[in-house]
Short mmCIF file of C-alpha atoms and ligand atoms in Angstrom, two decimals:
data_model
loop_
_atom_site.label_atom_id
_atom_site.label_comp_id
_atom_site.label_asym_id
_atom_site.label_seq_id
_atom_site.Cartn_x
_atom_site.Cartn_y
_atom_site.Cartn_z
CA UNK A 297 -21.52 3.20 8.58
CA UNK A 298 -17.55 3.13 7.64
CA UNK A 299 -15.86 5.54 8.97
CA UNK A 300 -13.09 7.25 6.30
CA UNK A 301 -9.26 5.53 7.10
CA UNK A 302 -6.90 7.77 9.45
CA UNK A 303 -3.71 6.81 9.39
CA UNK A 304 -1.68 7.65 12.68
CA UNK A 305 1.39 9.81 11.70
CA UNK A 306 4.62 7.63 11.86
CA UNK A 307 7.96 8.25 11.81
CA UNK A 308 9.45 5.70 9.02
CA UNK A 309 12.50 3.84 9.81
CA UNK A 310 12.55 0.43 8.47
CA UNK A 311 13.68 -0.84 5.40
CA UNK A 312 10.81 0.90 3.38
CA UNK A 313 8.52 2.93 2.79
CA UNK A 314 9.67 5.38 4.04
CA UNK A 315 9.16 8.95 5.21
CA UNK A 316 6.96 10.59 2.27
CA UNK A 317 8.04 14.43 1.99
CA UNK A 318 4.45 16.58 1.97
CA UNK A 319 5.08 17.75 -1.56
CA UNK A 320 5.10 14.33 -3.08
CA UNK A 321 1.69 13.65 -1.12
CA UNK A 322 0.49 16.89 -2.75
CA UNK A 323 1.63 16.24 -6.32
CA UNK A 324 -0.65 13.07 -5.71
CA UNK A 325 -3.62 14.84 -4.57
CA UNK A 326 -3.93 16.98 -8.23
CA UNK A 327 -6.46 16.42 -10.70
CA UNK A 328 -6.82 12.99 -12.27
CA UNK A 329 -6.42 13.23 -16.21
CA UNK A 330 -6.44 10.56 -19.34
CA UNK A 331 -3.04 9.12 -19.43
CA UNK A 332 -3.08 9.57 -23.59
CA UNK A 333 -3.85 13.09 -22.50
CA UNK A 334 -0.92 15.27 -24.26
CA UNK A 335 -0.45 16.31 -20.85
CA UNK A 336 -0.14 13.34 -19.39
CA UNK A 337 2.04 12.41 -22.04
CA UNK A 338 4.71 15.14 -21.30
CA UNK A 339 5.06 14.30 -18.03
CA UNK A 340 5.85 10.76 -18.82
CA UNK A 341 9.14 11.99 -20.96
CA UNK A 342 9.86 14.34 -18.23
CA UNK A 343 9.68 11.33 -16.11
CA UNK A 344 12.04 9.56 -18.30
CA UNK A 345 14.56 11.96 -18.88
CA UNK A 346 14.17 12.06 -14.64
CA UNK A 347 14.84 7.90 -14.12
CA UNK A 348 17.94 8.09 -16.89
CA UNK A 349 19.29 10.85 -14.51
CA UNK A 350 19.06 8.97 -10.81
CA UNK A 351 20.25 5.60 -12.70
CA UNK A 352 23.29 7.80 -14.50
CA UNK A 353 22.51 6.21 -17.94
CA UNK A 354 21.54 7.21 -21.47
CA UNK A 355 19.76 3.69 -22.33
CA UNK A 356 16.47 4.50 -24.25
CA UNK A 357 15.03 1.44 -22.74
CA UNK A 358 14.17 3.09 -19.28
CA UNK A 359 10.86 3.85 -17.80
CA UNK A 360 9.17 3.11 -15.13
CA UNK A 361 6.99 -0.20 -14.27
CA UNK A 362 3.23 -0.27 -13.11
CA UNK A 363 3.64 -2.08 -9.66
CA UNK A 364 6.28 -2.30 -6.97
CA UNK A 365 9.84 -3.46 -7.03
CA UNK A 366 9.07 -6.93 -7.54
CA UNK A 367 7.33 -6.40 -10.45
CA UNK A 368 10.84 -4.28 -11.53
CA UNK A 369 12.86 -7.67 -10.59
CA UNK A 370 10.56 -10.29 -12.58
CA UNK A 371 10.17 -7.67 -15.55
CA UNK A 372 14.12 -8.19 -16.01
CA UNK A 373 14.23 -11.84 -15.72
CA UNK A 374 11.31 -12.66 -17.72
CA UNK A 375 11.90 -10.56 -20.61
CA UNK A 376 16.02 -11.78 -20.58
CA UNK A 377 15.57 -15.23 -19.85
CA UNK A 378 13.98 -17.87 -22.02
CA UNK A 379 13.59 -21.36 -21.07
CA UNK A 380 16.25 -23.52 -21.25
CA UNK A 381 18.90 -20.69 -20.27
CA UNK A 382 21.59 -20.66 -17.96
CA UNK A 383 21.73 -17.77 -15.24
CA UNK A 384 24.06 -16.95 -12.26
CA UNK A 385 22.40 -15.42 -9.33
CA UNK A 386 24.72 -13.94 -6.23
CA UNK A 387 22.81 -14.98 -3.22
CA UNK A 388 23.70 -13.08 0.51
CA UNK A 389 20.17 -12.09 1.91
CA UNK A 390 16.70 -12.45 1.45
CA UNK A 391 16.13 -10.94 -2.36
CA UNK A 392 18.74 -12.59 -3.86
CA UNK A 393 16.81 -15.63 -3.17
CA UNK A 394 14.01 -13.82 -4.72
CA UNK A 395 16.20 -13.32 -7.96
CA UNK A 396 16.93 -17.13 -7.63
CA UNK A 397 13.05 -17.73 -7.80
CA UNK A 398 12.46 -15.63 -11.00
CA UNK A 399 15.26 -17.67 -13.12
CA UNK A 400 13.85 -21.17 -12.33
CA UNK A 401 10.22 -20.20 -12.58
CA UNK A 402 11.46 -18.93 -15.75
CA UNK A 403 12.31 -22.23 -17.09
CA UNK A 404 16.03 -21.51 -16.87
CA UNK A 405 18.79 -23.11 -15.24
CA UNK A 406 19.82 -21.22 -11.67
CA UNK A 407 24.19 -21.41 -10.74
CA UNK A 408 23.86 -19.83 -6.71
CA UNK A 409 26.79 -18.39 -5.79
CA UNK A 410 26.20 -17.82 -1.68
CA UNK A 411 27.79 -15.46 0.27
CA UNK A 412 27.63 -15.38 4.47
CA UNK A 413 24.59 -12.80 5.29
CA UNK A 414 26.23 -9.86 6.54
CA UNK A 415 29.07 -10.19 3.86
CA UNK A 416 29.15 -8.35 0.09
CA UNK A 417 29.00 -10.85 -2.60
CA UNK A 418 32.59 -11.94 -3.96
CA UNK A 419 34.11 -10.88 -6.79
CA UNK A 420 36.00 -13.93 -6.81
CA UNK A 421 33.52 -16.81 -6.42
CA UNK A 422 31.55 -15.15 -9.15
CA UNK A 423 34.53 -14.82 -11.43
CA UNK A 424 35.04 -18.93 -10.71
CA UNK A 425 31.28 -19.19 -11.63
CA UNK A 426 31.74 -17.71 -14.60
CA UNK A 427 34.67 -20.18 -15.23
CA UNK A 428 32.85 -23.03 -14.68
CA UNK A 429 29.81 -21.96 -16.15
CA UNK A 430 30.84 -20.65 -19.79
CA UNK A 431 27.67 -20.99 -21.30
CA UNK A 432 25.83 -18.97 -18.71
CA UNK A 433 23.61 -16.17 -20.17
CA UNK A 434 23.32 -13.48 -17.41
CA UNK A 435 24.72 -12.63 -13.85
CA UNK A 436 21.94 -11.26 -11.32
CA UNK A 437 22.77 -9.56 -7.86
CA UNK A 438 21.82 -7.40 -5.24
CA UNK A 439 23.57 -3.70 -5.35
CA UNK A 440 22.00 -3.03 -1.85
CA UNK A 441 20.84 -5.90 0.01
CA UNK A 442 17.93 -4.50 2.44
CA UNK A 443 17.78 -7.60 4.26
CA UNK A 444 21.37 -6.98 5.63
CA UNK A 445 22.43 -3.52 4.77
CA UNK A 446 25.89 -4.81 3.14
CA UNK A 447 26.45 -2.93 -0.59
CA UNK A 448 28.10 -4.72 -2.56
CA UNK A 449 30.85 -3.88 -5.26
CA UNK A 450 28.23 -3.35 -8.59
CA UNK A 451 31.09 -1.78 -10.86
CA UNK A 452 33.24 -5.10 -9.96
CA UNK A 453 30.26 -7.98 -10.55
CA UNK A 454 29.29 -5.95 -13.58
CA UNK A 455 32.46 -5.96 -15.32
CA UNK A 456 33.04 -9.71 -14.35
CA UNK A 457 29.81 -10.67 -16.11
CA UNK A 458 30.31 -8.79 -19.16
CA UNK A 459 34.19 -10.17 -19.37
CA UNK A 460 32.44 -13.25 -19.96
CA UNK A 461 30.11 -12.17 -22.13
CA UNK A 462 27.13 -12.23 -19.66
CA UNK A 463 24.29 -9.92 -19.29
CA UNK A 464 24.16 -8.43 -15.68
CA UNK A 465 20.87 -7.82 -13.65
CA UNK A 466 21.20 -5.27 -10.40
CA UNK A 467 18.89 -5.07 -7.78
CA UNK A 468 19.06 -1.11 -7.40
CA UNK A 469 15.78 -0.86 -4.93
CA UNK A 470 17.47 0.20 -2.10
CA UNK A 471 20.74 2.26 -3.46
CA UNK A 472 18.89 4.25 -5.90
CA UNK A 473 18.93 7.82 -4.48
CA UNK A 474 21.33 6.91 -1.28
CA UNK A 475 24.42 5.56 -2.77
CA UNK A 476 25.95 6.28 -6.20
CA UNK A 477 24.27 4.18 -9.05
CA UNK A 478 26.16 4.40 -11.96
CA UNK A 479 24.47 2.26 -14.51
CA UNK A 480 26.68 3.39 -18.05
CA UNK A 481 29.57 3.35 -15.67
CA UNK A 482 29.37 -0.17 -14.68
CA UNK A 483 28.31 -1.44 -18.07
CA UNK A 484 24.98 -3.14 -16.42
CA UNK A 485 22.23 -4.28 -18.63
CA UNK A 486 18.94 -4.32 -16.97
CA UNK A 487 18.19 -2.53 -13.59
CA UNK A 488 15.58 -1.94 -11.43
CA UNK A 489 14.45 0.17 -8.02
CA UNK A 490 11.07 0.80 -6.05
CA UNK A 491 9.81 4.18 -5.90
CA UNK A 492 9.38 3.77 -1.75
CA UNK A 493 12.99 3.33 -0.06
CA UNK A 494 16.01 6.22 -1.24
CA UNK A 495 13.24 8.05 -3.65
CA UNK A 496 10.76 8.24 -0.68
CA UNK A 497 7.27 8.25 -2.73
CA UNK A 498 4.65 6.22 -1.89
CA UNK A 499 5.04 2.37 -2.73
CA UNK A 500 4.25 0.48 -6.12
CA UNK A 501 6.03 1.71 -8.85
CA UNK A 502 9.36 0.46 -10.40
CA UNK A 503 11.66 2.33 -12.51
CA UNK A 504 13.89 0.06 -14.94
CA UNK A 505 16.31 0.84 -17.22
CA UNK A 506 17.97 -1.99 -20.05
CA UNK A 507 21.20 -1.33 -22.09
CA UNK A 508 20.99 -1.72 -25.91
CA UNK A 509 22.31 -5.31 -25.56
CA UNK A 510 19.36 -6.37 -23.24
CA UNK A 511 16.94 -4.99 -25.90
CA UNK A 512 18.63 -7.16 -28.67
CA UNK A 513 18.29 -9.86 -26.37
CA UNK A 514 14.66 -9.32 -25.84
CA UNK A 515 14.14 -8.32 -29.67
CA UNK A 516 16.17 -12.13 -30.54
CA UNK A 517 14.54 -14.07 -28.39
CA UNK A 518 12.80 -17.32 -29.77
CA UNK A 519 9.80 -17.66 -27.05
CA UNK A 520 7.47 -14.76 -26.73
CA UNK A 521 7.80 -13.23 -23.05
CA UNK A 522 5.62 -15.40 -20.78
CA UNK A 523 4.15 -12.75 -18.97
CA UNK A 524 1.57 -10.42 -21.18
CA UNK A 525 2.05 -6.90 -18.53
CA UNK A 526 5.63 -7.30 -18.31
CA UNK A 527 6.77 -7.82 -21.82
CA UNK A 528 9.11 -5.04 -22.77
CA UNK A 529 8.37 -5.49 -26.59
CA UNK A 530 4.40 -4.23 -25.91
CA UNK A 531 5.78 -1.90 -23.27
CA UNK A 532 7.45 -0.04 -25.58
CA UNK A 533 4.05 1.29 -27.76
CA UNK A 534 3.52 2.82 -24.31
CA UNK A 535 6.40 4.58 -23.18
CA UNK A 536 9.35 4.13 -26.07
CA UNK A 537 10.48 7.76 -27.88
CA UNK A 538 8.39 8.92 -30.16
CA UNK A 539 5.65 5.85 -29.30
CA UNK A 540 2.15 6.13 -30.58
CA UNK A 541 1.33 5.53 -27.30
CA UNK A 542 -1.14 2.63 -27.77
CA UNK A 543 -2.94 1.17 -24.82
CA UNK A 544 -0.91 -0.93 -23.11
CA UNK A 545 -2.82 -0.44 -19.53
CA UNK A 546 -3.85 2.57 -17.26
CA UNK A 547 -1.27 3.96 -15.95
CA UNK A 548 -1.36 4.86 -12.00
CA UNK A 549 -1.88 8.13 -13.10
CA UNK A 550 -2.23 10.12 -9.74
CA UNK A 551 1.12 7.69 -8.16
CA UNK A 552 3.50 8.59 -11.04
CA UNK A 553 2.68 12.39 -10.39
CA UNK A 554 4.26 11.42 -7.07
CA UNK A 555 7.28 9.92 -8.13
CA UNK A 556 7.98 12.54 -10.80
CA UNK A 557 7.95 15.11 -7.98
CA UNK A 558 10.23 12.80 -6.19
CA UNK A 559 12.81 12.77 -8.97
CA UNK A 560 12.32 16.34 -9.45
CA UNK A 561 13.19 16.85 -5.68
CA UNK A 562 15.81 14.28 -6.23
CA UNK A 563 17.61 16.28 -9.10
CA UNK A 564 17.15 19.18 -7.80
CA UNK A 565 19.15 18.36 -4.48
CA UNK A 566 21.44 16.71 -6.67
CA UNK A 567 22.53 13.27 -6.38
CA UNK A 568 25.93 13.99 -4.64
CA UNK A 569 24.68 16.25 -1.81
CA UNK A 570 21.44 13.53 -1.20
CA UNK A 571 24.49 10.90 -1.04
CA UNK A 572 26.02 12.98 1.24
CA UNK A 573 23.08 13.62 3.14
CA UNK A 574 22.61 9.73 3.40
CA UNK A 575 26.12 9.21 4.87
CA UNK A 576 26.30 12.19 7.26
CA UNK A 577 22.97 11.24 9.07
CA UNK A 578 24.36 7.68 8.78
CA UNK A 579 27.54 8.91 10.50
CA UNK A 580 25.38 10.41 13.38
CA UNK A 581 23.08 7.42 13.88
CA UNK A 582 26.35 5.48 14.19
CA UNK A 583 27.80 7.40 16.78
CA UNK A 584 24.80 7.82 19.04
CA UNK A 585 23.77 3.93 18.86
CA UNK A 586 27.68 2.89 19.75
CA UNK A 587 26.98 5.47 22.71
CA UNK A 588 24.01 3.37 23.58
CA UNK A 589 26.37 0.15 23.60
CA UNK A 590 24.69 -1.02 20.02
CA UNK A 591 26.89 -2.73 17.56
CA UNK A 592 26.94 -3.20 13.78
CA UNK A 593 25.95 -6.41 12.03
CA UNK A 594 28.51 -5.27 8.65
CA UNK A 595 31.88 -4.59 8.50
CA UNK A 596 32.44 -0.86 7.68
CA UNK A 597 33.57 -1.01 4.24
CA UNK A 598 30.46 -2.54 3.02
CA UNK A 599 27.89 -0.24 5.01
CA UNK A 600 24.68 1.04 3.80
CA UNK A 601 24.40 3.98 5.25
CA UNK A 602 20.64 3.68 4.40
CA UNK A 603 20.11 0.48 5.80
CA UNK A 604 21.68 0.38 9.14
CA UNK A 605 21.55 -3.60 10.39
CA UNK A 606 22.22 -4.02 14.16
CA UNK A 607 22.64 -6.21 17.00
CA UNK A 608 19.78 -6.39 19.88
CA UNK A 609 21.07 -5.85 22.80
CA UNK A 610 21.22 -8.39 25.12
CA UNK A 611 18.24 -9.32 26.98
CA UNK A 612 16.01 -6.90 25.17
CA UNK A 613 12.82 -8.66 24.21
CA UNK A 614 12.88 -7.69 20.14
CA UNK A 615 8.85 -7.51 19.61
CA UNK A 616 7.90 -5.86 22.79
CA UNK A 617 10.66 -3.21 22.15
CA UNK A 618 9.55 -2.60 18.44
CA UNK A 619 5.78 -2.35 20.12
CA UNK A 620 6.87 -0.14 22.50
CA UNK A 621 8.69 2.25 19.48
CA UNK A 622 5.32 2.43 17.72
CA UNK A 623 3.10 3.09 20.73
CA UNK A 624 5.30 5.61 22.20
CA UNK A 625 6.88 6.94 19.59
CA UNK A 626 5.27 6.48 16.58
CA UNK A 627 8.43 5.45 15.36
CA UNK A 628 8.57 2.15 12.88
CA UNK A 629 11.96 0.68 12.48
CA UNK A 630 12.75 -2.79 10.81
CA UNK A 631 12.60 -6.26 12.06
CA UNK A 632 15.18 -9.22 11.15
CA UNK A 633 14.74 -11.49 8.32
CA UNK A 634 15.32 -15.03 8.23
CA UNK A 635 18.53 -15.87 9.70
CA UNK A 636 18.37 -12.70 11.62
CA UNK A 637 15.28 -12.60 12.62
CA UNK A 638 14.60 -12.00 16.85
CA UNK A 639 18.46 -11.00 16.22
CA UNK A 640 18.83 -7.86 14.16
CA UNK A 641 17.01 -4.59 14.05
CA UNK A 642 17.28 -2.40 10.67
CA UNK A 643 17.00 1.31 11.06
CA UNK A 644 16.42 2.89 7.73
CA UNK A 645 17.42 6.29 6.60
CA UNK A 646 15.91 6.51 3.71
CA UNK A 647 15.09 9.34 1.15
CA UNK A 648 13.16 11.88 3.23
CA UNK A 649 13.69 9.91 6.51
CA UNK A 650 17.44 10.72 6.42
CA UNK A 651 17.40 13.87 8.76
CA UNK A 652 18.37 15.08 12.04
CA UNK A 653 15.18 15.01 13.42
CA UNK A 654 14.55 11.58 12.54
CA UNK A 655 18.03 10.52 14.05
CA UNK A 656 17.52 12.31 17.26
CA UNK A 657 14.30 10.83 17.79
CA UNK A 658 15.41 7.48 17.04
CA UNK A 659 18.22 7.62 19.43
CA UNK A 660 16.19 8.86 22.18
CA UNK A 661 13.41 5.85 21.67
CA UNK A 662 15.78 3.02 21.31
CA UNK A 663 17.61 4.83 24.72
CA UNK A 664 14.41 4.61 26.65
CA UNK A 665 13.38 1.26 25.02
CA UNK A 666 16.62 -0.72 25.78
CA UNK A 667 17.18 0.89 29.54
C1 LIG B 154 12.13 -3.62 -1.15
C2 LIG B 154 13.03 -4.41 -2.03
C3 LIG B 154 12.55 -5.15 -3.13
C4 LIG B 154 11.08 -5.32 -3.42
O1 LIG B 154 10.42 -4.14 -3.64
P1 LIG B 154 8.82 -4.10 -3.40
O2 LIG B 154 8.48 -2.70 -3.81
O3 LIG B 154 8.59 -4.40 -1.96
O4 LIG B 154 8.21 -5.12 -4.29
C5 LIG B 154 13.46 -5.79 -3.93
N1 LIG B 154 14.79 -5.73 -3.69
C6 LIG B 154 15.29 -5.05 -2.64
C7 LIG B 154 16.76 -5.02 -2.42
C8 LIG B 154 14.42 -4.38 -1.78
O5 LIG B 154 14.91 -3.71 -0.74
#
C-alpha cells in the first residue's frame, strides 16, 4: 500500500513559492461547491474587485487565469498578437526570453532589445527601438525580473510604448504585492502575476488585468485567438460583469478560495505597509549578509527587495551548501539561472516569507554553511 504524501515543513526562500500563511491553507481546505453556484459566483466578483485593487487599476478586463504565471504571460501575447505583427520584447534575464518565445510562436515578428543581466532594462535603447521600429504593435518587459532581482523602471517603458502608440505587456509575477504596481498609473495594457511569489498562495493561478485598448485590440482582431483556454473573448462569458456565466471550464475551485484569502490578507495589511514590510526585512537581510562578507549582484537603485541576487562566496561549493540548507535547516533558497548559474544564490522574501524570523534563520544557516 501507498502511504498518504508528508511534506517536510520548509522554510521558503527562493524565488517562489513561497512561505504559505496557515489561513490561506485553511481557506483551501473548506467545502468544495459548483463554481455556477451563486456562491461561488460572489466570491469570484469579490475576487475581482480584490486583483483591480493589488494591480491599482479600474480595467474591467481583470480576472484571474486557470494555471500558473505562464499561462498569465502567453494569455497576453496570444490574445494581442496576431500573426504577421511586429512586437518589441526587453530582454535582461531568463523570462524575458520567455516573452521573446510567446511573440514568435505567435507568428509575429520579435525586435530584442538586451540589456546586461544584473542591469534594469533601458529606457533609452527601447525609445531607439521604437524609432526604428514604427510599425511595431506592442512593447513587452519584465517589471521584476526573478532571475536577477533588478526592477526595472515600468512607469518609464510604459509611457515610451504608448508615446509611440504601442501596447505595453508587464511581467508583474514577482512585484505584485512587494513593490508598488501601479497599472492606471503607468498607462499599461495587459498585465499579469502568479498567485505563489509577493501574494504567497499556493502555485497555479494567474491574475491578469487588460486596459480598454487591449480589449479593442482583441475585439478587432482578424484571426481568432489560436489558443481555445486562453482566448479572452470566451473568457469573458465566464468572469466579465454581469456574465451569464456560461461554461467556459471548472474553475480550481478550492485554489481560488486560497488566493482570495490572500488578497483579502493583502488588502487588509494594505499595500503600503506590505511594501514596507518587503523593504525593511530586505534592509535587515542586507545588513546581516554584508556582515557575513556577501555581496550584491545589483546596483542599489534597481534592488528587489524581494528577490535578493548574491554572490557565492569564494570557494563555497554552491550545491553542497544549498543541500546542506535543506537538510539542516529546512531552509530552501534559490539557485542561479543561466549565466549565473554555480555563481549566484537568490534569497527570496516573498509575501509571507518576508519576516524576522525567516531573516534570522537565514542568516544563521548561510553563517554556518559558508564557515
Ligand atoms: C515565476 C515567474 C514567472 C512564471 O510563473 P509560473 O507560475 O512559474 O508559471 C514568470 N515571470 C516571472 C518574472 C516570474 O518570476
Amino acid at each position: 500500500m501507498s502511504q498518504s504524501f508528508q511534506p517536510p515543513q520548509r522554510t521558503l526562500m527562493g524565488p517562489g513559492p513561497s512561505d504559505v500563511h496557515p489561513r490561506i491553507l485553511e481557506a483551501m481546505g473548506k467545502p468544495t461547491i459548483g463554481h455556477l453556484d451563486p456562491a461561488f459566483i460572489g466570491m469570484m466578483d469579490s475576487m475581482k474587485a480584490l486583483i483591480q485593487y493589488a494591480f491599482q487599476t479600474n480595467n474591467e478586463l481583470t480576472f484571474c487565469v486557470s494555471a500558473p504565471g505562464s499561462a498569465g504571460m502567453e494569455s497576453c501575447f496570444v490574445n494581442l498578437l496576431e500573426p504577421g505583427d511586429k512586437a518589441i520584447v526587453c530582454v535582461n534575464g531568463v523570462f524575458g526570453m520567455r516573452m521573446l518565445e510567446n511573440v514568435t510562436r505567435c507568428g509575429a515578428k520579435a525586435v530584442r532589445v538586451d540589456d546586461a543581466w544584473g542591469t534594469p532594462v533601458s529606457p533609452d535603447k527601447l525609445e531607439q527601438a521604437l524609432q526604428d521600429n514604427p510599425d511595431a504593435k506592442l512593447v513587452a518587459f519584465v517589471h521584476a525580473e526573478t532571475s536577477t532581482g533588478v526592477r526595472s523602471d515600468a512607469a518609464a517603458l510604459c509611457k515610451l510604448a504608448s508615446d509611440h502608440n504601442c501596447l505595453s505587456i508587464v511581467d508583474c509575477v514577482t512585484s505584485l504585492g512587494g513593490i508598488p504596481v501601479d497599472l492606471d498609473t503607468w498607462g499599461a495594457d495587459a498585465a499579469y502575476s502568479g498567485s505563489q511569489k509577493c501574494l504567497s498562495c499556493s502555485p497555479g493561478l494567474s491574475p491578469v488585468s487588460f486596459s480598454e485598448r487591449a480589449a479593442d485590440a482583441v475585439r478587432q482582431r482578424k484571426a481568432p485567438v489560436q489558443s481555445w483556454f486562453l482566448d479572452l473573448n470566451l473568457l469573458l462569458g465566464y468572469w466579465g460583469s454581469g456574465a451569464k456565466r456560461a461554461y467556459h471550464h471548472t474553475a480550481p475551485i478550492n485554489a481560488l478560495y486560497g488566493l482570495h484569502e490572500a488578497l483579502v490578507m493583502l488588502q487588509e495589511e494594505g499595500l503600503e505597509a506590505s511594501f514596507r514590510r518587503h523593504r525593511d526585512m530586505h534592509i535587515k537581510l542586507r545588513d546581516g549578509l554584508a556582515d557575513l562578507g556577501i555581496a550584491f549582484v545589483v546596483d542599489e537603485p534597481y534592488r528587489l527587495p524581494q528577490l535578493n541576487s548574491v554572490w557565492i562566496p569564494q570557494g563555497v561549493d554552491d550545491a553542497a551548501a544549498r543541500q546542506q540548507l535543506l537538510a539542516e535547516y529546512n531552509l530552501e533558497i534559490g539557485a542561479g539561472l543561466g549565466d549565473f548559474a554555480g555563481k549566484v544564490w537568490r534569497i527570496g522574501l516573498m509575501g509571507h516569507s518576508a519576516r524576522e524570523e525567516n531573516v534570522d534563520l537565514c542568516l544563521r544557516a548561510i553563517k554556518s554553511v559558508i564557515s
